[in-house]
Amino acid sequence: IILQPVRGMRDFLPNDMIKRNFIFDIIKETYENYGFLPFETPAIEYLDVLTAKSGPEIVRQIYSFEDKGGRKVGLRFELTISLARVVASNPTLPKPFKRYCISRVWRYEEPQAGRYREFWQADADIIGVDSRIADVEVIAAARTALIRLGFKNFEIRVNSRKLLDALAVISGIEEEEAKLNFFRAIDKIEKIGENGVREELYRMGISSGNINKILDFIKIRGPLPSMLPKIEDVLDYDIKSANEGIADLKQMNEFGKSYGIANEMIFDMSLARGLDYYTGPVFEIISKDMRIGSIAGGGRYDTLIQILGGAPTPAVGIALGVERIFEIMKKTNMFPKEITNIVQVYIATSDKSLIMKAIEIAEILRNSRINVDIDLKGRQLKRNLEYANKYGIPIVII
């Protein structure tokens, strides 16, 4: 019998689980503070739902199998696709539908720091709002959650798939699948570097001149308010997607001022996000405390619900990456010390004959919502004190 967890998956002992519950509680409280409602879906979905507009790399990562009835199913690889299915099958849901979901997802990829095959995401989505106020609202909610968790040194990056679409057209890429390959290549720049992206674009048949133009474009970066004139200047082409993308970012900038985050939104032309279903603004948040990748990411997916058979419905969402948040907080000592004291009082008996009295006292305290543990083994007082000390219980009643 192999006693270790399956590769890429982990056990969490109480000390770590207490810390993770602290993260879950802060995110839940923040999302509800912004008016999002709780929501959950099954871990297993039909495979054709999971593979709708997810991209070939994600399809390869899905844990897929046939169930005992011969149906092709898979473990969900993220939480958005399940939400889109629910909305598509429930057309009478009141809109806007603001939901949050904090749950497990699975991807068969190479485990590394902050990246596992089973992991938790904390999503917030707004369904049924076409205005960019919804995009900035989900960004603001994720930002507030991170601040409440103790993060100070992070960066919010924004871009638009529509601008990348315009860049593809300028570079001579017109066919839809070729554009998706183009987006995927751009999205890898932090993983494989500029030369790696150059090679991928060259394999797609893009000329050296256009590749140089693309690489120059995706270096455009800076605070959104000050970058808008430059974006308009470099994308001064009569291309519908360019005009729409610029309009989206202008709207986000205006709403960002009201939320007090306009100058925190950093425009980054290289940001593409890997999923194929994004249709407009995309965004991610990275921590500057550790080079561990993004700790949040999302974007607008206005066609996904329709692809799954629902009515045309605008939608936008963001997901906080719990595993990376946990890794950073643990390694940089961000967790408050007092959160480890789940048990507030321990009752130790000096004699076995006193156990009934210990139970009475424990129940009085428990009825007052005080967390109490008692000696269940009839141990000597010294052993009881050692036990309470090992678990960091602050008060012992003898």
Short mmCIF file of C-alpha atoms in Angstrom, two decimals:
data_model
loop_
_atom_site.label_atom_id
_atom_site.label_comp_id
_atom_site.label_asym_id
_atom_site.label_seq_id
_atom_site.Cartn_x
_atom_site.Cartn_y
_atom_site.Cartn_z
CA ILE A 1 0.00 0.00 0.00
CA ILE A 2 1.36 3.44 -0.97
CA LEU A 3 0.78 5.75 1.97
CA GLN A 4 1.71 9.02 0.27
CA PRO A 5 -0.96 11.15 -1.43
CA VAL A 6 -1.27 10.84 -5.22
CA ARG A 7 1.39 12.95 -6.97
CA GLY A 8 0.46 16.62 -7.12
CA MET A 9 -2.03 16.30 -4.25
CA ARG A 10 -1.53 16.94 -0.54
CA ASP A 11 -2.73 16.21 2.97
CA PHE A 12 -3.22 19.19 5.27
CA LEU A 13 -2.64 18.62 8.99
CA PRO A 14 -4.44 20.88 11.49
CA ASN A 15 -1.74 23.56 11.66
CA ASP A 16 -1.90 24.17 7.91
CA MET A 17 -5.66 23.65 7.69
CA ILE A 18 -6.25 26.36 10.30
CA LYS A 19 -4.23 28.76 8.15
CA ARG A 20 -6.11 27.77 5.00
CA ASN A 21 -9.46 28.25 6.73
CA PHE A 22 -8.29 31.74 7.69
CA ILE A 23 -7.75 32.46 3.97
CA PHE A 24 -11.14 30.97 3.03
CA ASP A 25 -12.92 32.98 5.73
CA ILE A 26 -11.37 36.32 4.70
CA ILE A 27 -12.15 35.76 1.01
CA LYS A 28 -15.72 34.62 1.77
CA GLU A 29 -16.31 37.63 4.02
CA THR A 30 -14.93 40.01 1.37
CA TYR A 31 -16.93 38.56 -1.51
CA GLU A 32 -20.11 38.75 0.54
CA ASN A 33 -19.12 42.32 1.49
CA TYR A 34 -19.27 43.08 -2.26
CA GLY A 35 -22.69 41.46 -2.66
CA PHE A 36 -21.66 38.10 -4.13
CA LEU A 37 -23.77 35.06 -3.20
CA PRO A 38 -22.49 31.53 -2.42
CA PHE A 39 -22.71 28.90 -5.15
CA GLU A 40 -21.46 25.35 -5.73
CA THR A 41 -21.49 22.76 -8.52
CA PRO A 42 -20.45 19.08 -8.80
CA ALA A 43 -16.76 18.23 -9.07
CA ILE A 44 -17.53 16.03 -12.12
CA GLU A 45 -18.94 17.46 -15.36
CA TYR A 46 -19.71 15.93 -18.75
CA LEU A 47 -16.56 16.04 -20.84
CA ASP A 48 -18.13 18.00 -23.69
CA VAL A 49 -18.98 20.78 -21.21
CA LEU A 50 -15.40 20.89 -19.92
CA THR A 51 -13.86 20.94 -23.39
CA ALA A 52 -16.12 23.67 -24.79
CA LYS A 53 -13.82 26.60 -25.61
CA SER A 54 -11.08 25.64 -23.15
CA GLY A 55 -8.10 25.20 -25.51
CA PRO A 56 -5.95 22.15 -26.39
CA GLU A 57 -3.50 22.52 -23.50
CA ILE A 58 -6.32 22.55 -20.93
CA VAL A 59 -8.01 19.58 -22.66
CA ARG A 60 -4.78 17.60 -22.19
CA GLN A 61 -4.79 18.47 -18.48
CA ILE A 62 -8.37 17.33 -17.73
CA TYR A 63 -8.77 14.23 -15.55
CA SER A 64 -11.22 12.50 -17.90
CA PHE A 65 -12.72 9.01 -17.81
CA GLU A 66 -15.83 6.98 -18.52
CA ASP A 67 -18.17 6.43 -15.59
CA LYS A 68 -19.84 3.06 -14.95
CA GLY A 69 -22.65 4.02 -17.32
CA GLY A 70 -20.18 4.60 -20.17
CA ARG A 71 -20.60 8.40 -20.05
CA LYS A 72 -17.53 10.54 -20.82
CA VAL A 73 -16.95 12.79 -17.84
CA GLY A 74 -14.10 14.65 -16.16
CA LEU A 75 -13.07 16.49 -13.02
CA ARG A 76 -13.61 20.24 -13.40
CA PHE A 77 -10.35 22.09 -14.16
CA GLU A 78 -11.74 25.46 -13.02
CA LEU A 79 -15.03 26.85 -11.72
CA THR A 80 -16.19 29.16 -14.53
CA ILE A 81 -17.29 26.51 -17.01
CA SER A 82 -19.64 24.96 -14.44
CA LEU A 83 -21.12 28.36 -13.67
CA ALA A 84 -21.73 28.96 -17.38
CA ARG A 85 -23.51 25.59 -17.63
CA VAL A 86 -25.79 26.45 -14.71
CA VAL A 87 -26.65 29.87 -16.15
CA ALA A 88 -27.28 28.37 -19.60
CA SER A 89 -29.70 25.84 -18.08
CA ASN A 90 -31.43 28.36 -15.79
CA PRO A 91 -32.49 31.26 -18.04
CA THR A 92 -34.80 32.74 -15.38
CA LEU A 93 -31.97 33.49 -12.92
CA PRO A 94 -32.31 37.16 -11.87
CA LYS A 95 -29.64 39.33 -13.47
CA PRO A 96 -27.16 40.51 -12.58
CA PHE A 97 -26.25 37.21 -11.00
CA LYS A 98 -23.30 37.75 -8.67
CA ARG A 99 -21.85 34.53 -7.33
CA TYR A 100 -18.76 33.36 -5.50
CA CYS A 101 -17.44 29.83 -5.22
CA ILE A 102 -14.49 28.60 -3.16
CA SER A 103 -13.77 25.01 -4.09
CA ARG A 104 -11.42 22.32 -5.42
CA VAL A 105 -10.38 21.88 -9.05
CA TRP A 106 -8.01 19.46 -10.80
CA ARG A 107 -5.46 19.69 -13.63
CA TYR A 108 -2.98 17.04 -14.70
CA GLU A 109 0.11 19.22 -15.06
CA GLU A 110 3.67 19.13 -13.75
CA PRO A 111 3.67 19.95 -10.00
CA GLN A 112 5.90 22.84 -8.89
CA ALA A 113 5.93 25.63 -6.29
CA GLY A 114 2.39 26.97 -5.98
CA ARG A 115 1.08 24.65 -8.71
CA TYR A 116 -0.53 21.30 -7.89
CA ARG A 117 -2.83 18.80 -9.58
CA GLU A 118 -5.52 19.34 -6.97
CA PHE A 119 -5.94 22.92 -5.84
CA TRP A 120 -8.46 25.46 -4.59
CA GLN A 121 -9.75 28.54 -6.35
CA ALA A 122 -11.91 31.36 -5.00
CA ASP A 123 -14.01 32.78 -7.84
CA ALA A 124 -16.22 35.86 -8.03
CA ASP A 125 -18.30 36.35 -11.19
CA ILE A 126 -20.94 38.79 -12.45
CA ILE A 127 -23.40 37.50 -15.04
CA GLY A 128 -25.64 39.74 -17.14
CA VAL A 129 -23.78 43.09 -17.03
CA ASP A 130 -22.20 44.39 -20.22
CA SER A 131 -20.71 47.54 -18.68
CA ARG A 132 -17.05 47.56 -17.60
CA ILE A 133 -18.23 48.44 -14.08
CA ALA A 134 -18.58 44.68 -13.57
CA ASP A 135 -14.96 44.07 -14.65
CA VAL A 136 -13.65 46.65 -12.18
CA GLU A 137 -16.00 45.37 -9.44
CA VAL A 138 -14.52 41.85 -9.54
CA ILE A 139 -10.97 43.28 -9.62
CA ALA A 140 -11.79 45.52 -6.63
CA ALA A 141 -13.25 42.58 -4.68
CA ALA A 142 -10.13 40.44 -5.25
CA ARG A 143 -7.86 43.37 -4.39
CA THR A 144 -9.73 44.02 -1.12
CA ALA A 145 -9.51 40.33 -0.16
CA LEU A 146 -5.73 40.38 -0.68
CA ILE A 147 -5.34 43.55 1.39
CA ARG A 148 -7.41 42.05 4.20
CA LEU A 149 -5.20 38.95 4.09
CA GLY A 150 -2.19 41.22 4.62
CA PHE A 151 -0.82 41.60 1.08
CA LYS A 152 0.73 45.00 0.39
CA ASN A 153 3.16 44.44 -2.46
CA PHE A 154 1.15 43.30 -5.47
CA GLU A 155 0.38 44.51 -9.00
CA ILE A 156 -2.88 44.46 -10.98
CA ARG A 157 -2.24 43.89 -14.69
CA VAL A 158 -4.89 44.54 -17.35
CA ASN A 159 -5.20 44.11 -21.11
CA SER A 160 -7.90 43.29 -23.65
CA ARG A 161 -8.22 40.28 -25.95
CA LYS A 162 -9.72 42.74 -28.44
CA LEU A 163 -6.42 44.64 -28.60
CA LEU A 164 -4.56 41.37 -29.11
CA ASP A 165 -7.07 40.48 -31.82
CA ALA A 166 -6.27 43.80 -33.54
CA LEU A 167 -2.56 43.06 -33.21
CA ALA A 168 -3.14 39.66 -34.85
CA VAL A 169 -5.01 41.32 -37.76
CA ILE A 170 -2.22 43.89 -38.19
CA SER A 171 0.22 40.97 -38.35
CA GLY A 172 -1.79 39.24 -41.07
CA ILE A 173 -3.57 36.68 -38.88
CA GLU A 174 -7.25 36.51 -39.82
CA GLU A 175 -8.44 32.91 -39.18
CA GLU A 176 -10.02 32.34 -35.74
CA GLU A 177 -8.01 29.26 -34.73
CA ALA A 178 -4.78 30.98 -35.80
CA LYS A 179 -5.70 33.93 -33.58
CA LEU A 180 -6.21 31.58 -30.61
CA ASN A 181 -2.78 30.06 -31.26
CA PHE A 182 -1.41 33.60 -31.39
CA PHE A 183 -2.97 34.44 -28.00
CA ARG A 184 -1.57 31.24 -26.48
CA ALA A 185 1.91 32.05 -27.74
CA ILE A 186 1.80 35.59 -26.32
CA ASP A 187 0.55 34.24 -22.98
CA LYS A 188 3.72 32.14 -22.62
CA ILE A 189 6.17 35.05 -22.67
CA GLU A 190 6.93 34.86 -18.93
CA LYS A 191 7.41 31.07 -19.14
CA ILE A 192 9.49 30.78 -22.32
CA GLY A 193 10.83 34.32 -22.79
CA GLU A 194 10.91 36.56 -25.84
CA ASN A 195 12.98 34.14 -27.93
CA GLY A 196 10.60 31.28 -27.16
CA VAL A 197 7.62 33.38 -28.25
CA ARG A 198 9.53 34.42 -31.38
CA GLU A 199 10.04 30.75 -32.30
CA GLU A 200 6.35 29.92 -31.73
CA LEU A 201 5.22 32.86 -33.88
CA TYR A 202 7.69 31.87 -36.60
CA ARG A 203 6.28 28.30 -36.62
CA MET A 204 2.85 29.86 -37.15
CA GLY A 205 4.13 31.32 -40.41
CA ILE A 206 4.37 34.96 -39.28
CA SER A 207 7.10 36.94 -41.05
CA SER A 208 10.20 38.16 -39.18
CA GLY A 209 9.12 41.77 -39.73
CA ASN A 210 5.70 41.17 -38.21
CA ILE A 211 7.21 39.19 -35.34
CA ASN A 212 9.45 42.15 -34.49
CA LYS A 213 6.40 44.45 -34.65
CA ILE A 214 4.44 42.12 -32.34
CA LEU A 215 7.28 41.88 -29.81
CA ASP A 216 7.61 45.68 -29.79
CA PHE A 217 3.86 46.05 -29.22
CA ILE A 218 3.71 43.61 -26.31
CA LYS A 219 6.42 45.55 -24.46
CA ILE A 220 3.97 48.43 -23.99
CA ARG A 221 3.40 48.64 -20.24
CA GLY A 222 2.54 51.18 -17.55
CA PRO A 223 -0.25 52.66 -15.37
CA LEU A 224 -3.51 52.52 -17.33
CA PRO A 225 -4.42 56.25 -17.12
CA SER A 226 -1.10 57.36 -18.60
CA MET A 227 -0.93 54.51 -21.13
CA LEU A 228 -4.28 55.14 -22.85
CA PRO A 229 -2.92 57.85 -25.23
CA LYS A 230 -0.01 55.57 -26.23
CA ILE A 231 -2.34 52.62 -26.82
CA GLU A 232 -4.48 54.78 -29.11
CA ASP A 233 -1.39 55.99 -30.94
CA VAL A 234 0.18 52.57 -31.65
CA LEU A 235 -3.18 50.98 -32.55
CA ASP A 236 -4.27 53.83 -34.81
CA TYR A 237 -5.77 51.47 -37.36
CA ASP A 238 -9.35 51.29 -38.63
CA ILE A 239 -9.93 47.93 -36.95
CA LYS A 240 -13.16 47.27 -35.06
CA SER A 241 -11.55 45.17 -32.32
CA ALA A 242 -8.91 47.85 -31.67
CA ASN A 243 -11.55 50.55 -31.25
CA GLU A 244 -13.67 48.34 -28.99
CA GLY A 245 -10.66 47.31 -26.88
CA ILE A 246 -9.58 50.90 -26.36
CA ALA A 247 -13.16 51.87 -25.43
CA ASP A 248 -13.25 49.03 -22.87
CA LEU A 249 -10.03 50.20 -21.23
CA LYS A 250 -11.22 53.82 -21.15
CA GLN A 251 -14.38 52.69 -19.38
CA MET A 252 -12.38 50.59 -16.92
CA ASN A 253 -10.17 53.57 -16.22
CA GLU A 254 -13.17 55.81 -15.45
CA PHE A 255 -14.75 53.25 -13.13
CA GLY A 256 -11.32 52.57 -11.64
CA LYS A 257 -11.17 56.20 -10.50
CA SER A 258 -14.39 55.78 -8.51
CA TYR A 259 -13.11 52.56 -6.95
CA GLY A 260 -9.81 54.31 -6.17
CA ILE A 261 -7.72 51.81 -8.14
CA ALA A 262 -7.23 53.43 -11.58
CA ASN A 263 -3.52 54.10 -11.03
CA GLU A 264 -3.04 50.61 -9.61
CA MET A 265 -4.20 48.99 -12.86
CA ILE A 266 -1.08 48.43 -14.96
CA PHE A 267 -1.68 48.03 -18.67
CA ASP A 268 0.41 45.13 -19.99
CA MET A 269 0.09 44.35 -23.71
CA SER A 270 1.73 40.93 -23.18
CA LEU A 271 -1.08 39.73 -20.91
CA ALA A 272 -3.31 37.28 -22.79
CA ARG A 273 -4.53 34.63 -20.27
CA GLY A 274 -4.51 31.05 -21.53
CA LEU A 275 -8.18 30.11 -21.81
CA ASP A 276 -9.83 30.40 -25.21
CA TYR A 277 -13.18 31.69 -23.95
CA TYR A 278 -12.02 35.21 -23.03
CA THR A 279 -13.57 37.87 -25.28
CA GLY A 280 -12.58 41.27 -23.88
CA PRO A 281 -10.68 42.68 -20.90
CA VAL A 282 -8.37 40.23 -19.14
CA PHE A 283 -6.52 40.80 -15.88
CA GLU A 284 -4.30 39.19 -13.30
CA ILE A 285 -2.73 40.06 -9.98
CA ILE A 286 0.86 39.13 -9.16
CA SER A 287 2.66 39.27 -5.83
CA LYS A 288 6.01 41.04 -5.78
CA ASP A 289 7.01 39.26 -2.57
CA MET A 290 7.68 35.94 -4.35
CA ARG A 291 8.15 35.01 -8.00
CA ILE A 292 5.41 32.39 -8.02
CA GLY A 293 3.19 33.49 -10.91
CA SER A 294 -0.19 35.17 -10.70
CA ILE A 295 -2.20 34.96 -7.47
CA ALA A 296 -5.42 35.99 -9.22
CA GLY A 297 -6.64 36.10 -12.79
CA GLY A 298 -9.72 36.42 -14.91
CA GLY A 299 -11.51 38.31 -17.62
CA ARG A 300 -14.64 38.77 -19.67
CA TYR A 301 -16.26 35.76 -21.36
CA ASP A 302 -19.34 37.10 -23.16
CA THR A 303 -19.88 34.11 -25.47
CA LEU A 304 -19.32 31.11 -23.19
CA ILE A 305 -22.91 30.78 -21.91
CA GLN A 306 -24.21 30.92 -25.47
CA ILE A 307 -21.68 28.29 -26.59
CA LEU A 308 -23.14 25.96 -23.94
CA GLY A 309 -26.64 26.48 -25.31
CA GLY A 310 -27.85 29.46 -23.29
CA ALA A 311 -29.00 32.87 -24.43
CA PRO A 312 -26.33 35.49 -25.32
CA THR A 313 -25.23 36.69 -21.87
CA PRO A 314 -22.36 39.01 -20.91
CA ALA A 315 -20.17 37.69 -18.09
CA VAL A 316 -16.95 38.49 -16.27
CA GLY A 317 -15.08 36.93 -13.36
CA ILE A 318 -11.87 36.60 -11.39
CA ALA A 319 -10.32 33.71 -9.47
CA LEU A 320 -7.98 33.99 -6.49
CA GLY A 321 -5.39 31.20 -6.43
CA VAL A 322 -5.58 29.85 -2.87
CA GLU A 323 -2.47 27.64 -3.15
CA ARG A 324 -0.15 30.46 -4.18
CA ILE A 325 -1.66 32.81 -1.61
CA PHE A 326 -1.10 30.13 1.05
CA GLU A 327 2.52 29.53 -0.05
CA ILE A 328 3.37 33.24 0.05
CA MET A 329 1.66 33.87 3.40
CA LYS A 330 3.34 30.83 4.96
CA LYS A 331 6.85 31.59 3.70
CA THR A 332 6.68 35.31 4.56
CA ASN A 333 5.06 34.80 8.00
CA MET A 334 1.91 36.72 7.14
CA PHE A 335 -0.49 34.65 9.26
CA PRO A 336 -1.57 36.23 12.58
CA LYS A 337 -0.21 34.16 15.48
CA GLU A 338 -3.53 34.10 17.31
CA ILE A 339 -5.32 32.16 14.53
CA THR A 340 -3.59 28.92 15.57
CA ASN A 341 -5.52 28.85 18.85
CA ILE A 342 -8.68 27.07 17.72
CA VAL A 343 -8.99 25.40 21.15
CA GLN A 344 -9.17 28.17 23.72
CA VAL A 345 -9.31 26.14 26.93
CA TYR A 346 -8.07 22.69 27.95
CA ILE A 347 -9.40 20.98 31.10
CA ALA A 348 -6.91 18.68 32.80
CA THR A 349 -7.90 16.52 35.77
CA SER A 350 -5.49 15.84 38.62
CA ASP A 351 -7.42 12.67 39.45
CA LYS A 352 -9.50 10.26 37.30
CA SER A 353 -12.41 10.60 39.72
CA LEU A 354 -12.87 14.23 38.61
CA ILE A 355 -13.65 13.50 34.95
CA MET A 356 -17.42 13.99 35.40
CA LYS A 357 -16.82 17.42 36.90
CA ALA A 358 -14.45 18.25 34.03
CA ILE A 359 -17.21 17.38 31.53
CA GLU A 360 -19.70 19.62 33.38
CA ILE A 361 -17.29 22.57 33.27
CA ALA A 362 -16.49 21.93 29.60
CA GLU A 363 -20.19 21.94 28.67
CA ILE A 364 -20.83 25.20 30.56
CA LEU A 365 -18.00 26.86 28.60
CA ARG A 366 -19.03 25.28 25.27
CA ASN A 367 -22.56 26.60 25.72
CA SER A 368 -20.97 30.05 25.95
CA ARG A 369 -19.30 29.44 22.54
CA ILE A 370 -15.84 28.86 24.05
CA ASN A 371 -13.82 26.12 22.33
CA VAL A 372 -12.88 23.53 24.93
CA ASP A 373 -10.97 20.26 24.91
CA ILE A 374 -10.71 17.87 27.86
CA ASP A 375 -8.47 15.01 28.95
CA LEU A 376 -10.07 11.92 27.38
CA LYS A 377 -7.36 9.46 28.43
CA GLY A 378 -7.03 10.01 32.18
CA ARG A 379 -3.37 11.01 31.88
CA GLN A 380 -1.10 12.42 34.55
CA LEU A 381 -1.15 16.20 34.94
CA LYS A 382 2.34 16.57 33.45
CA ARG A 383 1.27 14.78 30.25
CA ASN A 384 -1.85 16.97 30.03
CA LEU A 385 0.21 20.14 30.25
CA GLU A 386 2.62 18.86 27.61
CA TYR A 387 -0.34 18.07 25.31
CA ALA A 388 -1.86 21.56 25.77
CA ASN A 389 1.53 23.16 25.11
CA LYS A 390 2.11 21.12 21.95
CA TYR A 391 -1.19 22.35 20.45
CA GLY A 392 -0.69 25.93 21.63
CA ILE A 393 -3.79 26.00 23.85
CA PRO A 394 -3.47 29.24 25.84
CA ILE A 395 -5.54 28.36 28.97
CA VAL A 396 -5.53 25.17 31.02
CA ILE A 397 -8.05 24.56 33.81
CA ILE A 398 -6.78 22.06 36.38
#
